[in-house]
Short mmCIF file of C-alpha atoms and ligand atoms in Angstrom, two decimals:
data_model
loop_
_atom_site.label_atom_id
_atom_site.label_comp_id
_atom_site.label_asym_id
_atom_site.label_seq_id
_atom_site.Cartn_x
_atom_site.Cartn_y
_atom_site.Cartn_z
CA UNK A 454 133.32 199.42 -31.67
CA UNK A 455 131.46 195.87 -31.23
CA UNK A 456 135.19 194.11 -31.31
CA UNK A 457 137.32 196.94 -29.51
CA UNK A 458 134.46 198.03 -26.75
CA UNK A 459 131.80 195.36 -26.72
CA UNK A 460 130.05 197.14 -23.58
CA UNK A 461 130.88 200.77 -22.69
CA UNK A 462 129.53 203.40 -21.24
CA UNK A 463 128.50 206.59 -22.79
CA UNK A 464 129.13 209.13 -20.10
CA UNK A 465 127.08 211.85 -21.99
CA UNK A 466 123.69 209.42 -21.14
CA UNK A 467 125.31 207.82 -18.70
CA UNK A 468 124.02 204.75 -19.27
CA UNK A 469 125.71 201.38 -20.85
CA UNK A 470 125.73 200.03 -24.19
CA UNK A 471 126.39 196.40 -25.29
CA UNK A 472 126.79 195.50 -28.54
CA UNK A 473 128.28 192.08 -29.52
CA UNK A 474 126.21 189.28 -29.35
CA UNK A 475 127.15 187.50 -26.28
CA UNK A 476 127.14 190.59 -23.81
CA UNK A 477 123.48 191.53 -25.66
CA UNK A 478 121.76 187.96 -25.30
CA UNK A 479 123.09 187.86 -21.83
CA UNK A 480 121.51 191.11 -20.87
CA UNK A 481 118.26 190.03 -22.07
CA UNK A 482 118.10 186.64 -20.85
CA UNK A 483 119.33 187.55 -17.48
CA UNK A 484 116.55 188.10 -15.55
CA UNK A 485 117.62 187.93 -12.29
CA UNK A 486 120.50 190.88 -13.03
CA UNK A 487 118.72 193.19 -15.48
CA UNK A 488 115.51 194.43 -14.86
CA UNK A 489 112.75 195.64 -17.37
CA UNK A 490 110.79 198.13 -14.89
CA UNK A 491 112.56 201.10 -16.57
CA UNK A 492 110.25 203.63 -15.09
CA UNK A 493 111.62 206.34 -12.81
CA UNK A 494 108.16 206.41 -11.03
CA UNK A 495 107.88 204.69 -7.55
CA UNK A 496 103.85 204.62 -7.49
CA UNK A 497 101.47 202.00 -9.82
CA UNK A 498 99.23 204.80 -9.87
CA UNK A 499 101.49 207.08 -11.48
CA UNK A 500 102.54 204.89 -14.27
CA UNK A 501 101.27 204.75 -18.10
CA UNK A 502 99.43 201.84 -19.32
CA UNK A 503 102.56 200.74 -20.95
CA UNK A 504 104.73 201.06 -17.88
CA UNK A 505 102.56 198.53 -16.23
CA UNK A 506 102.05 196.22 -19.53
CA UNK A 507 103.69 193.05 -20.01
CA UNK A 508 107.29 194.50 -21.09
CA UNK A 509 108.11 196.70 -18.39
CA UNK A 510 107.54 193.87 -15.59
CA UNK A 511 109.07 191.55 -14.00
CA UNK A 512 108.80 188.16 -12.89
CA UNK A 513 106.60 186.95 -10.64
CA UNK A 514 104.01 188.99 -12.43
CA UNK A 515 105.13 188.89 -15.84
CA UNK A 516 105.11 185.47 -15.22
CA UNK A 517 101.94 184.93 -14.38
CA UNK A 518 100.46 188.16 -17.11
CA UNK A 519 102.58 186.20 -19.95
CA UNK A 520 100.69 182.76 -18.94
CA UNK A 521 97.58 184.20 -19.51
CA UNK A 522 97.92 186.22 -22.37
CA UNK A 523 99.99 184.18 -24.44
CA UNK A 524 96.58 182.34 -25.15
CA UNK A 525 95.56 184.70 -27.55
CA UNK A 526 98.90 183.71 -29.78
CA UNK A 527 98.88 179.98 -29.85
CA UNK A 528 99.60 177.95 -33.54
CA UNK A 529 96.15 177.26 -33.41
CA UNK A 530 94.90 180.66 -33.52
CA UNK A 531 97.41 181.95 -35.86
CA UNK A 532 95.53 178.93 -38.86
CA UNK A 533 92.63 181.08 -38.07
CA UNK A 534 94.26 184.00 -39.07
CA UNK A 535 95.65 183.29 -41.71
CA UNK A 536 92.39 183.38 -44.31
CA UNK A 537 91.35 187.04 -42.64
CA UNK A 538 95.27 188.43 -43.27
CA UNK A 539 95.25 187.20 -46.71
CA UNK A 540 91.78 189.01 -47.53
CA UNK A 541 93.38 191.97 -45.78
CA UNK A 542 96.67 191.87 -47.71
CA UNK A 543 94.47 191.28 -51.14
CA UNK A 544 92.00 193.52 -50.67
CA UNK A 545 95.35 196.46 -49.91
CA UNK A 546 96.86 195.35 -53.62
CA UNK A 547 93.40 195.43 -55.23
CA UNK A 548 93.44 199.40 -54.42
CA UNK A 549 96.75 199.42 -55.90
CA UNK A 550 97.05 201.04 -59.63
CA UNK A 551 100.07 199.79 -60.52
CA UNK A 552 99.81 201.75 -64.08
CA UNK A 553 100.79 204.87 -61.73
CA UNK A 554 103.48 205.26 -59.12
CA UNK A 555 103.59 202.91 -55.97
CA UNK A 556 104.75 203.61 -52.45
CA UNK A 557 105.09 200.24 -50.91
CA UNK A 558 104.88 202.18 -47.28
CA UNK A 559 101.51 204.06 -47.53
CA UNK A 560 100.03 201.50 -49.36
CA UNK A 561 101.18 198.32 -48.23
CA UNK A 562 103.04 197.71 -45.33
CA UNK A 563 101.81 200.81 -43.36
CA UNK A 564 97.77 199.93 -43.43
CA UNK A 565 98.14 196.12 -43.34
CA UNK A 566 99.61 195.66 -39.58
CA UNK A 567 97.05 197.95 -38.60
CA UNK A 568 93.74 196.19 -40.21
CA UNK A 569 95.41 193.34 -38.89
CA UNK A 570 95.65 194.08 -35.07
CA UNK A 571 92.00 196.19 -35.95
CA UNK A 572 90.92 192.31 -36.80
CA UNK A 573 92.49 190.87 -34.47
CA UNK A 574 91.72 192.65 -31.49
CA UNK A 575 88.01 193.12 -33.35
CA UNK A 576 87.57 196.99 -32.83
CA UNK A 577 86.48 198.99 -35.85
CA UNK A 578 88.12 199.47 -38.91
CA UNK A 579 86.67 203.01 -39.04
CA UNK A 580 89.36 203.95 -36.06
CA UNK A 581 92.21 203.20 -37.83
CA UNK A 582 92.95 206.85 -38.43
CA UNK A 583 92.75 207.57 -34.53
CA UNK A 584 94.88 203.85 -34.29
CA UNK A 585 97.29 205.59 -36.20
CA UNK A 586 97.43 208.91 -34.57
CA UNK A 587 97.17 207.02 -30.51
CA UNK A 588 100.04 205.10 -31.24
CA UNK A 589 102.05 207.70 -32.89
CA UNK A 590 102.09 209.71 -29.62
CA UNK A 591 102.49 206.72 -27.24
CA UNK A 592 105.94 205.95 -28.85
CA UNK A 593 106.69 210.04 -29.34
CA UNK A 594 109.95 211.22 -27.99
CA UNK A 595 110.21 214.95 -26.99
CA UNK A 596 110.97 217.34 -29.90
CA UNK A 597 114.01 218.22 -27.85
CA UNK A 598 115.20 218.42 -24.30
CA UNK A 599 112.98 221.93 -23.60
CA UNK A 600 110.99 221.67 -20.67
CA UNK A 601 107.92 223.26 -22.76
CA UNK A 602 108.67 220.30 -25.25
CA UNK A 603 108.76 217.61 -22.36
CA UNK A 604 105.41 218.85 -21.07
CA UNK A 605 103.93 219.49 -24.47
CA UNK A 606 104.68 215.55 -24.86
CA UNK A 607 103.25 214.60 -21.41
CA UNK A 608 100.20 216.38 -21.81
CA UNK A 609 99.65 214.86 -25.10
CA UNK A 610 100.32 211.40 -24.21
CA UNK A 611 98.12 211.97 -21.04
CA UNK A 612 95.62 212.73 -23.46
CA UNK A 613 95.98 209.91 -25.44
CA UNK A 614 96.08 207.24 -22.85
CA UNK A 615 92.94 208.70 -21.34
CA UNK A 616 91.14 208.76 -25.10
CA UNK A 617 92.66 204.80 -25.33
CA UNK A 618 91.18 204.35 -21.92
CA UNK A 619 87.76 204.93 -22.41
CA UNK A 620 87.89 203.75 -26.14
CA UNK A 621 89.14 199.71 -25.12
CA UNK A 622 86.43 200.25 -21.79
CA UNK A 623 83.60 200.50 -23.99
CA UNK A 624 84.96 197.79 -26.33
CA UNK A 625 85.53 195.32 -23.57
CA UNK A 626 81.77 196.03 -22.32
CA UNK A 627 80.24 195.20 -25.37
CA UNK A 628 82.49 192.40 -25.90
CA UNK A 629 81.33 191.13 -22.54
CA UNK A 630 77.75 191.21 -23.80
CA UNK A 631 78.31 190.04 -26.99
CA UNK A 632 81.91 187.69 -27.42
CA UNK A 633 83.45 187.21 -30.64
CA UNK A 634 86.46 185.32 -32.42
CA UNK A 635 89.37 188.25 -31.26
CA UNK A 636 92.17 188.53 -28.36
CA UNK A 637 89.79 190.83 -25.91
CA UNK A 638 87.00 187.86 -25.91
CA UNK A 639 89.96 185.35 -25.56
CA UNK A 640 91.19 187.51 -22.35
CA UNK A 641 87.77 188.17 -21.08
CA UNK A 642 86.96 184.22 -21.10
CA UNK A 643 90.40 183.87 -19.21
CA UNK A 644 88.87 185.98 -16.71
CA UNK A 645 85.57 183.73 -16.76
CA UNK A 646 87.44 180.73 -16.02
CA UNK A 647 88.36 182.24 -12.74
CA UNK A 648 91.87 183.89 -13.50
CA UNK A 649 93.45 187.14 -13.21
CA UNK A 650 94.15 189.62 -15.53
CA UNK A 651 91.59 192.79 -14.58
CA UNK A 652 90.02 195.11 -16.50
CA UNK A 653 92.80 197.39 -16.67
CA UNK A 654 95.25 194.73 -17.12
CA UNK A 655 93.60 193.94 -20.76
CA UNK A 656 93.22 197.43 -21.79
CA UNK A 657 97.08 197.68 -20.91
CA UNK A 658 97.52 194.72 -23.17
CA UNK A 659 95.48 196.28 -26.13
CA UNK A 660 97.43 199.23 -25.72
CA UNK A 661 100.87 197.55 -25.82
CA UNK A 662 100.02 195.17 -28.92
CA UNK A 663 98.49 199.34 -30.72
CA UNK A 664 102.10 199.89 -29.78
CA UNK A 665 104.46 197.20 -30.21
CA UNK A 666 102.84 195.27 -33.15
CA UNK A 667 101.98 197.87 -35.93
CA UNK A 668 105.51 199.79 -36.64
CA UNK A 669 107.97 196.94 -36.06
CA UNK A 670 105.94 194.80 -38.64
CA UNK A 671 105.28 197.64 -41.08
CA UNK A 672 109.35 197.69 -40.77
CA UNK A 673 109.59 194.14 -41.04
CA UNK A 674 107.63 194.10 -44.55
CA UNK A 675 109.15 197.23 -45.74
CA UNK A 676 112.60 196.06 -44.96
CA UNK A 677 112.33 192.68 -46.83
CA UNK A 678 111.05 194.60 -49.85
CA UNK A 679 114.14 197.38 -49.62
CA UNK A 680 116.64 193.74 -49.60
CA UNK A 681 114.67 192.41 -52.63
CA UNK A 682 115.60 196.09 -54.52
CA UNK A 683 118.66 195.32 -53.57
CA UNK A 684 119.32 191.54 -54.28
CA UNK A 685 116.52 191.12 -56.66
CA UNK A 686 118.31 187.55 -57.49
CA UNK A 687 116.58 186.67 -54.61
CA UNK A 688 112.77 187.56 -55.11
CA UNK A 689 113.31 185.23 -57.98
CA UNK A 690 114.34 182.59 -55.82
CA UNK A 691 111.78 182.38 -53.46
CA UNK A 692 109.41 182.97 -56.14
CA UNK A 693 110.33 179.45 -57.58
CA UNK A 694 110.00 177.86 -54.13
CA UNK A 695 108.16 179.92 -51.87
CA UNK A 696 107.21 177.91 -49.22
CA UNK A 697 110.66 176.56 -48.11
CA UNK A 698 112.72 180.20 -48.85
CA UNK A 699 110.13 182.66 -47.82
CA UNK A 700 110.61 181.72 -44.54
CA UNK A 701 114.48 181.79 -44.40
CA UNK A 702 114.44 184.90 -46.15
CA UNK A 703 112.36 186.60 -43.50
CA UNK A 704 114.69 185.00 -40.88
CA UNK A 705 117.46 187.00 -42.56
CA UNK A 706 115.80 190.10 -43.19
CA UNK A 707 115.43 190.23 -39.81
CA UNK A 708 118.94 189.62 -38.82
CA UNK A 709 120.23 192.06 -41.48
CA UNK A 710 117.97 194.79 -41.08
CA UNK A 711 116.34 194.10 -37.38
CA UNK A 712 113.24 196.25 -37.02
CA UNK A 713 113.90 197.27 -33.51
CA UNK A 714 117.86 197.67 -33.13
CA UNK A 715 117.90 198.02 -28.98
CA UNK A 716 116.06 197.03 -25.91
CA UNK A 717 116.91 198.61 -22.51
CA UNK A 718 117.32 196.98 -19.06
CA UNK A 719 117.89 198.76 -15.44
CA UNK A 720 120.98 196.71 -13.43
CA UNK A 721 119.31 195.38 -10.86
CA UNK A 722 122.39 194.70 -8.29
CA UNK A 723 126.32 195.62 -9.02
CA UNK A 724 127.33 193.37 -12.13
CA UNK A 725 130.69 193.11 -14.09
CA UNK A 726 130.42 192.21 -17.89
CA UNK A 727 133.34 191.99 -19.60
CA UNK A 728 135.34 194.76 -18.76
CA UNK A 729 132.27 196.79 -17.83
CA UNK A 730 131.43 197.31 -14.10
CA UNK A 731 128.27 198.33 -14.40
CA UNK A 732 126.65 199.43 -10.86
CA UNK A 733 122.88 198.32 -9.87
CA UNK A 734 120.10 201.23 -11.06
CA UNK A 735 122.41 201.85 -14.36
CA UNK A 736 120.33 201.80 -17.79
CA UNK A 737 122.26 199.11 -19.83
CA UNK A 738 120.93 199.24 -23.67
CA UNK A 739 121.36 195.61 -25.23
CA UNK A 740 122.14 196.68 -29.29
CA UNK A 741 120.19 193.90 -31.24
CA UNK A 742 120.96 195.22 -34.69
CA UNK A 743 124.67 195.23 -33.15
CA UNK A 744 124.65 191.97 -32.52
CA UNK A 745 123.21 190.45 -35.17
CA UNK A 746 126.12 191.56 -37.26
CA UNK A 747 128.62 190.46 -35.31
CA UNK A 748 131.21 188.34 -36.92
CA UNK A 749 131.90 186.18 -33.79
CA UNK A 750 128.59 184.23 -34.15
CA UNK A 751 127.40 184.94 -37.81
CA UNK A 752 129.86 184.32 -40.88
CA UNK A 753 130.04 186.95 -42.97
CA UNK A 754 127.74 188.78 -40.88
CA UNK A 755 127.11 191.57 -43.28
CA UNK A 756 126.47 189.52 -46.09
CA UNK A 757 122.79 189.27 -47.03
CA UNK A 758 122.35 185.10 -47.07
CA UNK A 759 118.95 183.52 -46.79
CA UNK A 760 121.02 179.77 -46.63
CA UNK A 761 121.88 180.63 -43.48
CA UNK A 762 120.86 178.06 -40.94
CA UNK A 763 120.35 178.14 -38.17
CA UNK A 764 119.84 181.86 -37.75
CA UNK A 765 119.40 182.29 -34.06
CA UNK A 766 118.87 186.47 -34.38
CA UNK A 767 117.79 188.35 -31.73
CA UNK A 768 115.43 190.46 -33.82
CA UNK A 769 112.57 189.66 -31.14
CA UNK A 770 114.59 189.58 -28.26
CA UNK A 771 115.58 186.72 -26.25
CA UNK A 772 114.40 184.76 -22.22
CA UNK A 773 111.03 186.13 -20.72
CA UNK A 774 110.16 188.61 -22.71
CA UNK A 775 110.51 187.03 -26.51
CA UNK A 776 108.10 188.92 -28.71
CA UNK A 777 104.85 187.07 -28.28
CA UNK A 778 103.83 188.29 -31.28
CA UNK A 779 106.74 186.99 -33.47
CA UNK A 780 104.86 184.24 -35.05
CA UNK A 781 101.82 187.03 -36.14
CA UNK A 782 104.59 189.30 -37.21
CA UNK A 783 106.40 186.01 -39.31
CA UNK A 784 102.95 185.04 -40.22
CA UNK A 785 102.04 188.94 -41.89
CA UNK A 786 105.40 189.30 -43.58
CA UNK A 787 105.03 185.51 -45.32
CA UNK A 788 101.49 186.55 -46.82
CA UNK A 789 102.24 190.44 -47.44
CA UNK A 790 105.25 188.72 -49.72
CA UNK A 791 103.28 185.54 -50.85
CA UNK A 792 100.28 188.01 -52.04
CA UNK A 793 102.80 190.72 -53.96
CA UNK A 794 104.43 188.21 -55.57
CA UNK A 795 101.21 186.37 -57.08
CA UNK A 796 100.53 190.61 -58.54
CA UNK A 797 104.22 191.49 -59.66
CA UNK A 798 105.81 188.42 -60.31
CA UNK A 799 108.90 190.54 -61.50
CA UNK A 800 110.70 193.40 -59.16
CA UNK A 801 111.21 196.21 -61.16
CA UNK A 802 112.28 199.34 -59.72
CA UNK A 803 110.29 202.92 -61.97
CA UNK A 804 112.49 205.57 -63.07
CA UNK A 805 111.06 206.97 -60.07
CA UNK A 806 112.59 205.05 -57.67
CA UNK A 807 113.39 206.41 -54.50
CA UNK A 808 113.10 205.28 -50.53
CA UNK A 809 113.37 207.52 -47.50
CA UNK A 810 114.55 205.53 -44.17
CA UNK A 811 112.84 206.93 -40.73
CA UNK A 812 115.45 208.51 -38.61
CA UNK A 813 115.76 207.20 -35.22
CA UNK A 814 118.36 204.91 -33.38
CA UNK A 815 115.95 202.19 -32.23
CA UNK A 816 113.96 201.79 -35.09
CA UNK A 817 115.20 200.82 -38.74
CA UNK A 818 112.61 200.71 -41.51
CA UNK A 819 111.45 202.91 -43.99
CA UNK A 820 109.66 206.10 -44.27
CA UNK A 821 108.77 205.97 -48.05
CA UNK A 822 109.46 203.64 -50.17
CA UNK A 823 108.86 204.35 -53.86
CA UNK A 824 108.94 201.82 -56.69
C1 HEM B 824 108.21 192.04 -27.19
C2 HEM B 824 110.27 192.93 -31.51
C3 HEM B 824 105.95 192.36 -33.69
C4 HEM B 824 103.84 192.02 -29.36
C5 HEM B 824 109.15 192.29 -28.19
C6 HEM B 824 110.57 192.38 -27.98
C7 HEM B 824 111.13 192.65 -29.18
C8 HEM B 824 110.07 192.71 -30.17
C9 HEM B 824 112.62 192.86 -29.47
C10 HEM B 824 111.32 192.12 -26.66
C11 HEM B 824 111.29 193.31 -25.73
C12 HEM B 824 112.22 193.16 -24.53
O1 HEM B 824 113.00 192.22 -24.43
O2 HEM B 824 112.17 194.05 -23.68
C13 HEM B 824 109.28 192.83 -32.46
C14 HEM B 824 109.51 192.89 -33.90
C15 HEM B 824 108.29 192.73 -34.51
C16 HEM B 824 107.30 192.57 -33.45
C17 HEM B 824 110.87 193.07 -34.56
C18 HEM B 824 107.94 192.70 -35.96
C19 HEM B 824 108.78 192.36 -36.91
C20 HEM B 824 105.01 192.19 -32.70
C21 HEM B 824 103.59 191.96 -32.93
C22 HEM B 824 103.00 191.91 -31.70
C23 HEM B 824 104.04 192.06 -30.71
C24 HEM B 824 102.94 191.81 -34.30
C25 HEM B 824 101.56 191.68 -31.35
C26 HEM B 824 100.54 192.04 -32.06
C27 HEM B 824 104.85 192.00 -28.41
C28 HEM B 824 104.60 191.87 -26.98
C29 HEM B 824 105.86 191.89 -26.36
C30 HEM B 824 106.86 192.02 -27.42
C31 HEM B 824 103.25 191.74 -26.31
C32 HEM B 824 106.15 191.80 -24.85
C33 HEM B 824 106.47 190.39 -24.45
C34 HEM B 824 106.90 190.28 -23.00
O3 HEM B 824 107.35 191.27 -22.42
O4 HEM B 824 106.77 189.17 -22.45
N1 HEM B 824 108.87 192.47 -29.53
N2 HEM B 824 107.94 192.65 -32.24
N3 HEM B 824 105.24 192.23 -31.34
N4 HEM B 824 106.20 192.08 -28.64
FE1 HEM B 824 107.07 192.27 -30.44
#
């Protein structure tokens, strides 16, 4: 498919697909052809929090949003995280029996991305539960294409939007009283300093990182452990030099088993790629998981090779709208291995071994991962 029909259209959606790696980090670093405003609706008002966040916008604004919050992700502030993720990732293996059987999933990688951003954005740890079930819905897809399932899924996200709403207003107002070391007092003293991100625009951003930090990490952690199963050669290595293999080993992980496989864009004018013509208002989907095995830019693409450098994956997209949480989501993955390796210096898979992968075509991770 990626070598006979790099870019074709699926008439069924009616909307484009690209898959090899040149066609894909063109889309995305395009920004003057392909826009990310993929909502239908014509109206700010009418739009979701996430609709008018950070990844749905375009330049000027996202320009100017990106400036501002991108403070809140700097090297500097990622040293001072790294103490409070290691207690986190400790204080997850200390509840860990590992006389009895372990799910890596529920007990690891699941709750750690989410005390993190909890930390991080310095909201309770008591709300985790209601974290959990807020983003759930925000990412939700209709059960199927019913209208009674559509609305059911509207109403419910309405809901939830509304609950984040008011939950992240009363945060920021006693943040504003009382500041602390997390992102919302970092965003409120941007707005001291005489800048411009409103009230709504930070809850938007809270909402977005509920959203976009806390699966694609879990899947991040998950997947690196389902490669060591499977190349357990490897866990060895790193364990004898950490510090200079971890890191290249995450690198691949996420080229070989990218997280989030696809990004959309909306064709902003008439635009031929390739031998597409794709016309302006089509959905074009940009296939990262494609292209990150495609043998034109990565030798022996589906071989599993932590040597490989450089690595330039598009596991957290590529132009404007690179992941600004990539070097959190680096950052969690490094300790969540360095800490499980200092417990279980050896990989062993129980008799009970067994992992479940989630189904869905934009996301790749794991469900349930028994060891
Ligand atoms: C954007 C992947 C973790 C926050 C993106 C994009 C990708 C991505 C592919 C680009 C979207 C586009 O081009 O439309 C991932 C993966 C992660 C991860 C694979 C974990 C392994 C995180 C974390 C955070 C985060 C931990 C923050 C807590 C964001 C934000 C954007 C973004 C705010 C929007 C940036 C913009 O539009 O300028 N991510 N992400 N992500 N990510 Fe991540």
């Amino acid at each position: 498919m990626r070598k006979e029909s790099p870019v074709r259209k699926d008439e069924r959606r009616g909307a484009w697909d690209a898959f090899d790696y040149q066609s894909v980090k063109y889309v995305l670093e395009t920004k003057e052809l392909f826009s990310s405003n993929r909502s239908k609706k014509q109206e700010d008002e009418q739009k979701s929090p996430i609709e008018l966040s950070l990844i749905s916008i375009d330049p000027p604004k996202h320009t100017q949003m990106r400036s501002l919050v991108k403070k809140a992700f700097t090297p500097k502030v990622m040293k001072e995280w790294r103490p409070r993720i290691e207690r986190i990732a400790k204080q997850l293996l200390d509840e860990i029996d590992p006389a009895s059987e372990i799910d890596i999933v529920t007990q690891f990688s699941y709750p750690l991305p989410v005390m993190v951003i909890a930390e991080i954005l310095g909201v309770p740890i008591e709300d985790q539960s209601k974290f959990k079930e807020w983003s759930e819905w925000v990412v939700a897809g209709p059960k199927d294409n019913s209208p009674e399932a559509i609305k059911h899924l509207e109403q419910n996200q309405q809901r939830t939007y509304h609950e984040l709403y008011v939950y992240f207003k009363e945060i920021i107002s006693n943040k504003r009283e009382h500041p602390e070391k997390d992102i919302i007092s970092v965003l409120l003293g941007a707005e001291a300093q005489g800048t411009v991100l409103s009230e709504d625009e930070i809850i938007g951003f809270c909402i977005l990182l509920l959203v976009a930090g806390n699966e694609t990490t879990t899947n991040l952690i998950s997947n690196a452990f389902y490669c060591f199963t499977e190349f357990p050669d490897i866990y060895e290595e790193i364990l004898r030099n950490p510090k200079d293999i971890l890191p290249l080993a995450i690198e691949e992980v996420l080229r070989y088993r990218s997280p989030v496989q696809a990004m959309s864009r909306v064709a902003k004018e008439d635009i031929i790629l390739g031998d597409a013509q794709i016309k302006a208002g089509d959905i074009v989907v940009a296939w990262m998981g494609s292209a990150n095995r495609d043998e034109q830019q990565f030798e022996q693409a589906g071989q599993f090779n932590i040597k490989r450098k450089p690595n330039p994956h598009l596991a957290f997209g590529k132009g404007i709208h690179f992941c600004l949480g990539a070097p959190l989501a680096r950052l969690e993955a490094e300790i969540a291995i360095e800490e499980w390796m200092k417990r279980y210096p050896k990989f062993e898979k129980s008799s009970n071994f067994s992992l479940e992968p989630i189904e869905s075509t934009f996301v790749y991770g794991l469900k349930e991962f028994k060891l």
